[in-house]
Tab-separated table of C-alpha atoms in Angstrom:
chain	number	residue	atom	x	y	z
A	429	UNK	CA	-49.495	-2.456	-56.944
A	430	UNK	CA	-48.218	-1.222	-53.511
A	431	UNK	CA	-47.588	2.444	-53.217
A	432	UNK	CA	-44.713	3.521	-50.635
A	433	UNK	CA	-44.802	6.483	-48.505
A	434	UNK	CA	-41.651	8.235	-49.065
A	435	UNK	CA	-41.972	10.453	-45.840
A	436	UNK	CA	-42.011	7.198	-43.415
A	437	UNK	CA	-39.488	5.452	-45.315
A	438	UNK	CA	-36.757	8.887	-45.279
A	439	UNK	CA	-37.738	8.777	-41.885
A	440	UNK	CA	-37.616	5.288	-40.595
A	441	UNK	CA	-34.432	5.270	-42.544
A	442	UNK	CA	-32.980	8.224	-40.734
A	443	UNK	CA	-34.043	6.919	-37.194
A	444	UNK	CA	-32.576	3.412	-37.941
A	445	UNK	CA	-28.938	5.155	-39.272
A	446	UNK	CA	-29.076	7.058	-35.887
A	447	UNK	CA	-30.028	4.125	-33.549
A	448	UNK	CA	-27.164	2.152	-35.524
A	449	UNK	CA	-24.805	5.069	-35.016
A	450	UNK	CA	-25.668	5.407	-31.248
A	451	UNK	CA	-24.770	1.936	-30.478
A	452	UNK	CA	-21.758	2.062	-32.720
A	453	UNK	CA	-20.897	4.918	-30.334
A	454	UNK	CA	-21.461	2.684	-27.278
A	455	UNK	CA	-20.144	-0.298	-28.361
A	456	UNK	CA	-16.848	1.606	-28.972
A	457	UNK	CA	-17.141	3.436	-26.007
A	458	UNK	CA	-17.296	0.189	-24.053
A	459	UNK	CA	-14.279	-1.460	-25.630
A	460	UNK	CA	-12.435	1.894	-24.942
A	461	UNK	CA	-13.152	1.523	-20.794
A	462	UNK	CA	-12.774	-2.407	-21.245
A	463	UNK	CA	-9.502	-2.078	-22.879
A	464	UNK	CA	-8.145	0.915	-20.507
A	465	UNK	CA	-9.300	-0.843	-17.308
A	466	UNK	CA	-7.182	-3.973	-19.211
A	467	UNK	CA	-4.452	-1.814	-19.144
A	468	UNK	CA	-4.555	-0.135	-15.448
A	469	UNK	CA	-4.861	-4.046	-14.460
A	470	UNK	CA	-1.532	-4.486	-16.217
A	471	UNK	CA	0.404	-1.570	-15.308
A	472	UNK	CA	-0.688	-2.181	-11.450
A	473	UNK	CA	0.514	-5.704	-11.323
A	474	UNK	CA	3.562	-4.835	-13.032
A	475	UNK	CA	4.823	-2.330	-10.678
A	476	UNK	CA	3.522	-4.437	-7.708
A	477	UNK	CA	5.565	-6.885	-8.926
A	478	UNK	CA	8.134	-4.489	-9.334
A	479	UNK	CA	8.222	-2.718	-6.439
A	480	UNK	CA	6.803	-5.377	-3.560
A	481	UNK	CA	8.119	-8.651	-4.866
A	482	UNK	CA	11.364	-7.879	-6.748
A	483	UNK	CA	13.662	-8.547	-3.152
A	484	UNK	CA	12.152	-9.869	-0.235
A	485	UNK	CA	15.064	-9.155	2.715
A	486	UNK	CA	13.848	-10.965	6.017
A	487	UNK	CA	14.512	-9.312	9.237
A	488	UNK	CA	16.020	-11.425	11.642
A	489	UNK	CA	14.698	-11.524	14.734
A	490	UNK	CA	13.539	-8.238	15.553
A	491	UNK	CA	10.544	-7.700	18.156
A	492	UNK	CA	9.446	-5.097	20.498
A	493	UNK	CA	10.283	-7.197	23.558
A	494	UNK	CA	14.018	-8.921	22.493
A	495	UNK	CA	17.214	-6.822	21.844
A	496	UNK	CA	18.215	-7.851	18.538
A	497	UNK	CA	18.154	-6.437	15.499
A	498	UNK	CA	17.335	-2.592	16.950
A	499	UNK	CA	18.866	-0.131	19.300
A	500	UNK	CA	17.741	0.601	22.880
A	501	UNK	CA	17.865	4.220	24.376
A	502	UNK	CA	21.047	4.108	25.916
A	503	UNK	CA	19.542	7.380	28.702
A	504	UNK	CA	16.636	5.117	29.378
A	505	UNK	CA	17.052	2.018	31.550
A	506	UNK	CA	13.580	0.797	30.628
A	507	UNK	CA	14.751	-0.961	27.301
A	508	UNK	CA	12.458	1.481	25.385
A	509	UNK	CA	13.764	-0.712	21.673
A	510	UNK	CA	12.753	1.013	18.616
A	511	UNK	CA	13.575	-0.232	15.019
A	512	UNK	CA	14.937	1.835	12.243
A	513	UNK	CA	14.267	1.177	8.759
A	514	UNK	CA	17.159	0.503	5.995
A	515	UNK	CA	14.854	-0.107	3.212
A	516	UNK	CA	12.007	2.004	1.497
A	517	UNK	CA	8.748	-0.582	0.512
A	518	UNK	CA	6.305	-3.335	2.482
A	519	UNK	CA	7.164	-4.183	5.808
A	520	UNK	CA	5.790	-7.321	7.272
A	521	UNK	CA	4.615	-6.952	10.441
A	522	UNK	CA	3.145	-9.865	13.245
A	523	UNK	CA	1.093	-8.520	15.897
A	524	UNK	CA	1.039	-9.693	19.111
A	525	UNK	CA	2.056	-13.082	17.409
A	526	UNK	CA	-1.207	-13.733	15.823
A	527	UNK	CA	-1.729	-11.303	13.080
A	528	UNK	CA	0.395	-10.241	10.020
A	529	UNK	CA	-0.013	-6.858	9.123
A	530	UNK	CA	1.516	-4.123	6.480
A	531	UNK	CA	2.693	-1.204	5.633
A	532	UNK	CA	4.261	0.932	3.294
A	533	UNK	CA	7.050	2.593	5.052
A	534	UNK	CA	10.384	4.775	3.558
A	535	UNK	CA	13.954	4.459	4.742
A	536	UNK	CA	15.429	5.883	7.994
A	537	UNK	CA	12.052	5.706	10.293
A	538	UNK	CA	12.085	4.739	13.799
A	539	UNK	CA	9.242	2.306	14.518
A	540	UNK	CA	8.338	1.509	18.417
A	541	UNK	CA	5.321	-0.017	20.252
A	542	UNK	CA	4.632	3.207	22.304
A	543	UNK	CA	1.019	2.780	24.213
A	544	UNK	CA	-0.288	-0.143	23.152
A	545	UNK	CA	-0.035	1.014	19.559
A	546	UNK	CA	2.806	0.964	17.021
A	547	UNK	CA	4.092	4.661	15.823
A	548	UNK	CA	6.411	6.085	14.071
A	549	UNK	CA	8.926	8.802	14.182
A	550	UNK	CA	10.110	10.559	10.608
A	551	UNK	CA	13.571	12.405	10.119
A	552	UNK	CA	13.538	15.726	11.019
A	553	UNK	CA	13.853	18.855	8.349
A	554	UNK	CA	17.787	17.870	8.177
A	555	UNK	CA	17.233	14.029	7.871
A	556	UNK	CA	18.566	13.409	11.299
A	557	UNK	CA	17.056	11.289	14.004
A	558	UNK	CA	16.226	12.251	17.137
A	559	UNK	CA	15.959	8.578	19.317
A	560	UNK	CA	16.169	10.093	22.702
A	561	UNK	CA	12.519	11.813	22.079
A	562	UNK	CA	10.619	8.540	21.444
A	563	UNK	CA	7.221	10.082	23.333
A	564	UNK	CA	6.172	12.051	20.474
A	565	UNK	CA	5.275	9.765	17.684
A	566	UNK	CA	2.907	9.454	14.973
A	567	UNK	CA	0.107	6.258	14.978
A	568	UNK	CA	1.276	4.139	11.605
A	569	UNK	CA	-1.664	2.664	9.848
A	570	UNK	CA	-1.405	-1.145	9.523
A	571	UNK	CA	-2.983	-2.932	6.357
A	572	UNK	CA	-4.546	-6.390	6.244
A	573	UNK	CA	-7.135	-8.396	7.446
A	574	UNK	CA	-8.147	-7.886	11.531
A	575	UNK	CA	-5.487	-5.503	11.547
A	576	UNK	CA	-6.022	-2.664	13.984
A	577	UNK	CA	-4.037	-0.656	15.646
A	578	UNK	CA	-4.930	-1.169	19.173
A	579	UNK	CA	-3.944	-3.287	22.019
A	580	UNK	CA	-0.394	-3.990	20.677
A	581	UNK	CA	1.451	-6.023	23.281
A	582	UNK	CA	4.137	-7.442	20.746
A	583	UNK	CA	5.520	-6.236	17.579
A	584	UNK	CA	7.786	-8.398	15.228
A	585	UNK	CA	8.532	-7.265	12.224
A	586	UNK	CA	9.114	-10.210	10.153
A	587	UNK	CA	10.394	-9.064	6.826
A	588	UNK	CA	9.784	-5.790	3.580
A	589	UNK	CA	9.636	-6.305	0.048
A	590	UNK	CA	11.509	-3.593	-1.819
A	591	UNK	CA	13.433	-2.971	-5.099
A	592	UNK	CA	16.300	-1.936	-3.332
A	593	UNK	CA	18.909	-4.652	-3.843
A	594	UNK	CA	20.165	-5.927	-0.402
């Protein structure tokens, strides 16, 4: 007959529970990242399609060379244009008539072409704006492909996507 050894058997049982419990633990732990990145996946593609894509408004017409669509300093005979924004979200933006560009901008901002580079100007501590200072602006960052914010000849801004209703 065939004698066991009890000691290598309690252990080799004992290492084999633990090596099935430690990947029990990871195989859980996996599933729990899987099903929480899953979930971030969701939630971000619901509120992008909340938030970006729930009203697209087009903006007729407005670039930084035309007078449509935007007010012109009335002390400056120079036509220095700036555009204010009505809505808070995405604004759709072609530079120098070649490249479409974003940004996330909120409501009541003047945006200008000022030095070959688009900038903004934000309310001041009251909320008011102040469109007769239009030399000391702040350099917006533009998103997308190519887009930079340098050498800016011609701004149009073509359109945001908001979930303001219109």
């Amino acid at each position: 007959m065939l004698k066991l050894n009890n000691k290598g058997f309690a252990i080799t049982g004992i290492l084999y529970s633990v090596l099935v419990l430690f990947l029990m633990i990871l195989v859980s732990m996996l599933s729990l990242l899987s099903s929480r990145q899953n979930r971030l996946n969701t939630l971000t593609n619901a509120i992008q399609e909340e938030i970006e894509t729930k009203n697209h408004i087009p903006i007729s017409d407005y670039t930084s060379n035309t007078n449509s669509e935007h007010i012109s300093n009335p002390l400056d005979n120079s036509l220095a244009s700036y555009f204010i924004t009505k809505y808070p979200g995405k604004y759709e933006l072609l530079i120098n008539n070649t490249t479409t560009c974003y940004s996330y901008l909120p409501s009541n901002i003047i945006i200008r072409v000022n030095n070959n580079q688009v900038k903004y100007q934000s309310p001041s501590q009251d909320g008011t704006l102040d469109p007769n200072n239009l030399d000391n602006l702040n350099v917006m960052t533009l998103i997308g492909t190519g887009c930079n914010n340098t050498n800016i000849n011609n701004l149009d801004i073509q359109s945001v996507y908001t979930s303001i209703e219109e």
